[in-house]
Amino acid sequence: MRIVETDVVVIGGGGAGLRAAIAVAMRDPSLRVALVSKVVPMRSHTVAAEGGAAGVIRADDTLDNHFNDTVSGGDWLCDQDVVDYFVAHCAEEMIQLEHWGCPWSRHEDGSINVRFFGGMKVQRTWFAADRSGFHLLHTLFQTSHKYPSIARHDEHFCVDLMVEDGRVVGALTIEIATGELVVFLCRAAVLATGGAGRVFRQNTNAGIVTGEGMGLAYRHGAALRDMEFVQWHPTCLPGTGILMTEACRGEGAILTNKDGYRYLQDYGLGPLDPWPRAKAMELGPRDRLSQAFWHEDKKGRTIQTPQGSAVNLDLRHMGAEKILARLPLITHAARTFAGVDPVEQPIPVRPAVHYTMGGVAADGRCATDIAGLFAAGECSSVGIHGANRLGSNSLAETVVFGKVAGESAAAFAQDAGATGARAKDMAREAADKALALLTARKGERVAVLRGEMMDAMEEGVGLYRTQESVDGACRKIGELRARYRAGVKLDDANRAFNTEWLSAIELGMMLEVAEAMAHSAAWRKESRGAHQRLDATQRDDASFLVHTLARRQGEGAPAISSSPVTITRSQPRSRVYGGEGKQAELT
Amino acid sequence: MSEIRTYRRPMGRWWTKNPTYRRYMAREASSFLLFAYALTLLYGLWRLSQGQAAYEGWLAWLASPFAIFLHLLMLLGMIVHTVTWFEVAPKTMPKTGLPERAITLGGVAAAAFASLVVVALAAWWGTSR
Amino acid sequence: MNERRIKIEGLRYNPEKDTQPRFQTYEVPFTDDMSLLQGLQYIKDNLDGSFTFRWSCRMAICGSCGIMVNGNPRLSCETFLRDLLPGPVRVEPLENFPIQRDLAIDQSRFVDRLASVKPYIVPAREKPLAEGPHKQTPGELAAYYQYSQCINCLLCYAACPQVGLNPNFVGPAALTLLHRYNADSRDVGWSARAEVANSEGGVWGCTLVGYCSQVCPKGVDPAHAVNQNKATSALDYFGLRALLGGGR
């Protein structure tokens, strides 16, 4: 086992992780940073984000608008003090990215162009064509080369954290190419490992979005918060789940059912005219749009494709020139993966799991329950998304809170004493456990257990839930955990570059994260934001205006409790979209 | 990082492996034919410097079937070289800011034809004096 | 229902056991919309868990899944089994890289070269955030935008024979990134990057085979990015680069 001594270890090299590493380097270049990622950082899933990142810059926009859009979009489950910090720092981070070379799209005069996004009152989404996440990630990755204090450890898979007396003292990783175990002894750590969408069958996520960061913190006593809130993105290709960005709708695309009818007007998002109009019709929030699909489907008004039911995302009226200039990636993806030319035909789309609102519970400084462990990005729940995330708030989140986590970790590392004495022993124990998986002689295949988990989640913890369905999922996941413990047999006995072994380790943590999601969904007996129940269709602020907390209980089901939501100036109201309004000018 | 034994595949006869490589090698090889033609012309110039008899001998040789065959080969090389040169030349220039539609195959062919006409006229004028 | 099948011949190399690669054939059931990547995943999930390959986003934006398909560098997520009929489909790791395992290659040469071109904005002065963003017109953005589209998939490195023949050659994608920053109106870092650009392994290592631009899945045109800098590099040698682009 190899030992690397460092000051701050950042686990995850996506938008949040890179931003955190840079923040540590900028704040104190004498602190050693180890950036550990299971892929080379430009492969991180931030790369696939398309639509843009929010930041108030227009003269007719205010921080209050962004605050109110976010809080109401989150169905009042947001911690409003953290939202205040967030909206106040978005534009600054976007400007920082611009200084670092991010190719934001511009107006003719060279100033930054911003567009509409779902649930937003004013245009404030900065975008770089329709591949904003790609550009944001590459900008951060390339800029990170400026800081010699950041040592990168690419393709190192983190299997466990070393936590001594409630404080993080190290991280154990597998160097993928060789299978060697490498432990990073640290004073502070940042978790930036992304979401857990792959626990569901239909999702927009990359194969790497398996939630192990959440699992790692969870196993060491950190609470996972608001796990039942999973976002379905309303416009994804059936079958593969490949994302058709919200930016299409921000540029004026419409959704029609099999009769060519813009059905969203039946679900409280109308009237139709004038179009386009902020927060109305196709520019409504994602949870409402996904839920509308579900109802249309039940009514039999969706179109049938070989990959399942779908509705039409129609861009044709926008014209070839605008489509090709503003949405080139979508055009290519639709042609390649759906065999459809958006200039000539509508694209078949349906909801798929896209984002995990929940995550490791963290406060406004990104501090978790474990001392010295900070969390940022999709793996965290700092309190800005509440029950439903608005599009373009997530890319902004990675950099705003990536910076906060990095600075918090740097401050902690500066004050912290030397690393714990038992870290190496704990690492050896964890290493033995990981190696035991490699040598198991009997058991089930990873793909079988994983497939059953994905189907159970899709069935039981889907767009609409019932007590019966979530209880069924809880039971099934519990059973799968037991079968996992009984044994997983690998075809591959190698140490070197054994991705089957890694997928088995991932599966263990995915099952625990999925279980936390299912039990949290069972506990919350109301409908709020992305968590909708057929047997409790109203929002119940009296009983459930609280965060859900899931804590691991060894091999048994997690314990679910709650924690208060910080409400400062926006009191819960009904979420109103659609309605009157003037025609918006699309930029 | 502890080392594992990676494997380097030998490149072998890589230029035979796909049409793009073969075209590339043909392009590069055409420069040999171009060089051969330059040598031929230089040789002819040298024969000219050696007097009338030498020069007439040279012209006679040029009319021989072997020389004609050689020249057809070199002409082929010239054509390949020229066409491929025009194909890659744009890659060596910075973006001009002109729209892509400004440069067309028709336009290049027309310019080539026009320059051929100019050369032919100059040759006719030169030899008719 | 008639299930169609296709054979996939995969290169296998296990660094713990093999001294050289061998081929193994698998038979995969498929449907019209299945990508080659889905075929490889079928093999790993159901037939042979030891078959190793990289992948992530499934939508040709992360650059993980580059492999050789019937001798051509392709992204497996964007290559469809229906286009490879009747098969067998030969899949091998990308050319010109050392093989780590099966279809996975050692990317470190590229990662190191990427770092060597100083792939970040070198500004004329440190602009405070309070001053807001730089202005950059759509025209100025267009001067470099195409070159910023590179997903680092390494297909161009597999395509380029100079990458294989010349270990010092920085390579198409890294040199494209060098050009991307030089061409950005916010950057003045030409001199900082000149040593790499002007070296034998820099732009001069390129012999304009042009295959890189043909295989690039994102239309980046690395051949153009590299070769337009030969003129710049030559002028730089004579101290005349300012003629072309001004003092940057």
Coordinates of N, CA and C in Angstrom, one line a residue, chain A residues 84-188:
Chain A
D84 N -29.5 32.9 -0.3 CA -29.1 34.3 -0.4 C -27.6 34.4 -0.8
Y85 N -26.8 33.6 -0.1 CA -25.4 33.6 -0.4 C -25.1 33.1 -1.8
F86 N -25.8 32.1 -2.2 CA -25.7 31.5 -3.6 C -26.0 32.6 -4.7
V87 N -27.1 33.2 -4.6 CA -27.5 34.1 -5.7 C -26.6 35.3 -5.7
A88 N -26.1 35.7 -4.5 CA -25.2 36.9 -4.5 C -23.8 36.6 -5.1
H89 N -23.5 35.3 -5.2 CA -22.1 35.0 -5.7 C -22.1 34.3 -7.1
C90 N -23.2 34.1 -7.7 CA -23.2 33.4 -9.0 C -22.5 34.2 -10.1
A91 N -22.9 35.5 -10.2 CA -22.4 36.2 -11.3 C -20.8 36.4 -11.2
E92 N -20.4 36.6 -9.9 CA -19.0 36.7 -9.7 C -18.2 35.5 -10.2
E93 N -18.8 34.3 -9.9 CA -18.1 33.1 -10.4 C -18.1 32.9 -11.9
M94 N -19.2 33.4 -12.5 CA -19.3 33.4 -14.0 C -18.3 34.3 -14.6
I95 N -18.1 35.4 -13.9 CA -17.1 36.4 -14.4 C -15.7 35.8 -14.2
Q96 N -15.5 35.1 -13.1 CA -14.2 34.4 -12.9 C -13.9 33.4 -14.0
L97 N -14.9 32.7 -14.3 CA -14.7 31.7 -15.4 C -14.4 32.4 -16.7
E98 N -15.1 33.5 -16.9 CA -14.8 34.2 -18.2 C -13.4 34.7 -18.2
H99 N -12.9 35.2 -17.1 CA -11.5 35.6 -17.0 C -10.5 34.5 -17.3
W100 N -11.0 33.3 -16.9 CA -10.2 32.1 -17.1 C -10.3 31.5 -18.5
G101 N -11.1 32.2 -19.3 CA -11.2 31.8 -20.7 C -12.5 31.1 -21.2
C102 N -13.4 31.0 -20.3 CA -14.7 30.3 -20.7 C -15.3 31.0 -21.9
P103 N -15.6 30.3 -23.0 CA -16.2 31.0 -24.2 C -17.7 31.2 -24.1
W104 N -18.1 32.0 -23.2 CA -19.5 32.4 -23.0 C -20.0 33.0 -24.4
S105 N -21.2 32.7 -24.7 CA -21.8 33.3 -25.9 C -22.1 34.8 -25.7
R106 N -22.0 35.6 -26.7 CA -22.0 37.0 -26.6 C -23.1 37.6 -27.4
H107 N -23.4 38.9 -27.1 CA -24.2 39.8 -27.9 C -23.2 40.3 -29.0
E108 N -23.8 41.0 -30.0 CA -23.0 41.6 -31.0 C -21.9 42.5 -30.5
D109 N -22.3 43.2 -29.4 CA -21.3 44.2 -28.9 C -20.3 43.6 -28.0
G110 N -20.3 42.3 -27.8 CA -19.2 41.7 -27.0 C -19.6 41.4 -25.6
S111 N -20.8 41.9 -25.2 CA -21.2 41.7 -23.8 C -21.8 40.3 -23.7
I112 N -21.9 39.8 -22.4 CA -22.4 38.4 -22.2 C -23.9 38.3 -22.5
N113 N -24.2 37.3 -23.2 CA -25.6 37.0 -23.5 C -26.2 36.0 -22.5
V114 N -27.4 36.3 -22.0 CA -28.0 35.3 -21.1 C -29.4 34.9 -21.6
R115 N -29.8 33.7 -21.3 CA -31.1 33.3 -21.9 C -32.1 32.8 -20.8
F116 N -33.3 32.6 -21.2 CA -34.3 32.1 -20.3 C -34.1 30.7 -20.0
F117 N -34.5 30.3 -18.8 CA -34.5 28.9 -18.4 C -35.7 28.6 -17.6
G118 N -36.1 27.4 -17.5 CA -37.3 27.0 -16.8 C -37.4 27.6 -15.4
G119 N -38.6 28.1 -15.1 CA -38.8 28.6 -13.8 C -38.2 29.9 -13.4
M120 N -37.6 30.6 -14.4 CA -36.9 31.8 -14.1 C -37.6 33.0 -14.7
K121 N -37.7 34.0 -13.9 CA -38.5 35.2 -14.3 C -37.9 36.0 -15.3
V122 N -36.5 36.2 -15.2 CA -35.8 37.0 -16.1 C -34.6 36.2 -16.7
Q123 N -34.2 36.6 -17.9 CA -33.0 35.8 -18.4 C -31.8 36.0 -17.5
R124 N -31.3 34.9 -17.1 CA -30.0 35.1 -16.3 C -29.1 33.9 -16.5
T125 N -29.4 33.0 -17.5 CA -28.6 31.9 -17.7 C -27.4 32.1 -18.7
W126 N -26.2 32.2 -18.2 CA -25.0 32.4 -19.1 C -24.9 31.0 -19.8
F127 N -24.5 31.1 -21.1 CA -24.4 29.9 -21.8 C -23.2 30.0 -22.8
A128 N -22.6 28.8 -23.1 CA -21.6 28.7 -24.1 C -22.2 27.7 -25.1
A129 N -22.8 28.3 -26.2 CA -23.5 27.5 -27.2 C -24.5 26.6 -26.4
D130 N -24.6 25.3 -26.8 CA -25.4 24.4 -26.0 C -24.5 23.3 -25.3
R131 N -23.3 23.7 -25.0 CA -22.4 22.8 -24.3 C -21.7 23.5 -23.2
S132 N -22.5 24.2 -22.3 CA -21.9 25.1 -21.3 C -21.1 24.3 -20.3
G133 N -21.6 23.1 -19.9 CA -20.9 22.3 -18.9 C -19.5 21.8 -19.5
F134 N -19.5 21.5 -20.8 CA -18.3 21.1 -21.4 C -17.3 22.2 -21.3
H135 N -17.7 23.4 -21.7 CA -16.7 24.5 -21.7 C -16.3 24.9 -20.3
L136 N -17.3 24.8 -19.3 CA -17.0 25.2 -17.9 C -15.9 24.2 -17.4
L137 N -16.2 22.9 -17.7 CA -15.3 21.9 -17.1 C -13.9 22.0 -17.8
H138 N -13.8 22.2 -19.1 CA -12.5 22.3 -19.7 C -11.8 23.5 -19.3
T139 N -12.5 24.6 -19.1 CA -11.9 25.9 -18.6 C -11.3 25.6 -17.2
L140 N -12.0 25.0 -16.3 CA -11.5 24.7 -15.0 C -10.3 23.8 -15.0
F141 N -10.5 22.7 -15.8 CA -9.4 21.7 -15.9 C -8.1 22.3 -16.4
Q142 N -8.3 23.1 -17.5 CA -7.1 23.7 -18.1 C -6.5 24.7 -17.2
T143 N -7.3 25.5 -16.6 CA -6.8 26.5 -15.6 C -6.1 25.9 -14.4
S144 N -6.6 24.7 -14.0 CA -5.9 24.1 -12.8 C -4.5 23.9 -13.1
H145 N -4.0 23.8 -14.3 CA -2.6 23.6 -14.6 C -1.7 24.7 -14.2
K146 N -2.4 25.9 -13.9 CA -1.6 27.1 -13.5 C -1.1 26.9 -12.0
Y147 N -1.6 26.0 -11.3 CA -1.4 26.0 -9.9 C -0.5 24.8 -9.5
P148 N 0.8 25.0 -9.3 CA 1.7 23.9 -9.0 C 1.4 23.1 -7.7
S149 N 0.6 23.8 -6.8 CA 0.3 23.1 -5.6 C -0.7 22.0 -5.7
I150 N -1.4 21.9 -6.9 CA -2.4 20.9 -7.1 C -1.7 19.7 -7.8
A151 N -1.7 18.6 -7.0 CA -1.1 17.4 -7.6 C -2.3 16.5 -8.0
R152 N -2.3 16.1 -9.3 CA -3.4 15.3 -9.7 C -3.2 13.8 -9.7
H153 N -4.1 13.1 -9.2 CA -4.0 11.6 -9.2 C -5.2 11.1 -10.0
D154 N -5.0 11.0 -11.3 CA -6.1 10.7 -12.2 C -6.3 9.1 -12.1
E155 N -7.5 8.7 -12.4 CA -7.9 7.3 -12.4 C -7.5 6.6 -11.1
H156 N -7.8 7.3 -10.0 CA -7.7 6.7 -8.7 C -9.1 6.6 -8.1
F157 N -9.5 5.4 -7.8 CA -10.9 5.2 -7.4 C -11.0 5.1 -5.8
C158 N -11.7 6.1 -5.3 CA -11.8 6.2 -3.8 C -12.7 5.1 -3.2
V159 N -12.2 4.2 -2.4 CA -13.0 3.2 -1.8 C -13.5 3.4 -0.4
D160 N -12.7 4.2 0.3 CA -13.2 4.5 1.7 C -12.5 5.7 2.2
L161 N -13.1 6.3 3.3 CA -12.5 7.4 4.0 C -12.0 6.9 5.3
M162 N -10.9 7.5 5.8 CA -10.5 7.2 7.1 C -11.0 8.3 8.1
V163 N -11.8 7.9 9.0 CA -12.4 8.9 10.0 C -12.0 8.5 11.4
E164 N -11.3 9.3 12.1 CA -10.8 9.0 13.4 C -11.4 10.0 14.4
D165 N -12.1 9.6 15.4 CA -12.8 10.5 16.3 C -13.6 11.5 15.7
G166 N -14.3 11.1 14.7 CA -15.3 12.1 14.0 C -14.6 13.0 13.1
R167 N -13.3 12.8 12.8 CA -12.6 13.7 11.9 C -12.0 13.0 10.7
V168 N -12.1 13.5 9.5 CA -11.5 12.8 8.4 C -10.0 12.9 8.4
V169 N -9.3 11.8 8.2 CA -7.8 11.9 8.3 C -7.2 11.3 7.0
G170 N -8.0 10.7 6.2 CA -7.4 10.1 5.0 C -8.5 9.5 4.0
A171 N -8.0 9.2 2.9 CA -8.9 8.5 1.9 C -8.1 7.4 1.2
L172 N -8.7 6.2 1.1 CA -8.1 5.1 0.5 C -8.6 5.0 -0.9
T173 N -7.6 4.8 -1.8 CA -8.0 4.7 -3.2 C -7.3 3.5 -3.9
I174 N -7.9 3.1 -5.0 CA -7.3 2.1 -5.9 C -6.7 2.8 -7.1
E175 N -5.5 2.6 -7.4 CA -4.9 3.2 -8.6 C -5.4 2.2 -9.7
I176 N -6.3 2.7 -10.6 CA -7.0 1.8 -11.5 C -6.1 1.0 -12.4
A177 N -5.1 1.6 -12.9 CA -4.2 0.9 -13.9 C -3.5 -0.3 -13.3
T178 N -3.1 -0.2 -12.1 CA -2.3 -1.2 -11.5 C -3.0 -2.0 -10.4
G179 N -4.1 -1.5 -9.9 CA -4.8 -2.1 -8.8 C -4.1 -1.9 -7.4
E180 N -3.1 -1.0 -7.4 CA -2.4 -0.8 -6.2 C -3.2 0.1 -5.3
L181 N -3.1 -0.1 -4.0 CA -3.9 0.7 -3.0 C -3.0 1.9 -2.6
V182 N -3.6 3.1 -2.7 CA -2.9 4.3 -2.4 C -3.7 5.0 -1.3
V183 N -3.2 5.3 -0.2 CA -3.9 6.1 0.8 C -3.4 7.5 0.9
F184 N -4.3 8.4 0.9 CA -4.0 9.8 1.0 C -4.2 10.3 2.4
L185 N -3.2 10.6 3.1 CA -3.3 11.1 4.5 C -3.5 12.6 4.4
C186 N -4.5 13.2 5.1 CA -4.9 14.6 4.8 C -5.2 15.3 6.1
R187 N -5.3 16.6 6.1 CA -5.8 17.4 7.2 C -7.3 17.7 7.0
A188 N -7.7 17.8 5.7 CA -9.0 18.1 5.4 C -9.4 17.5 4.0

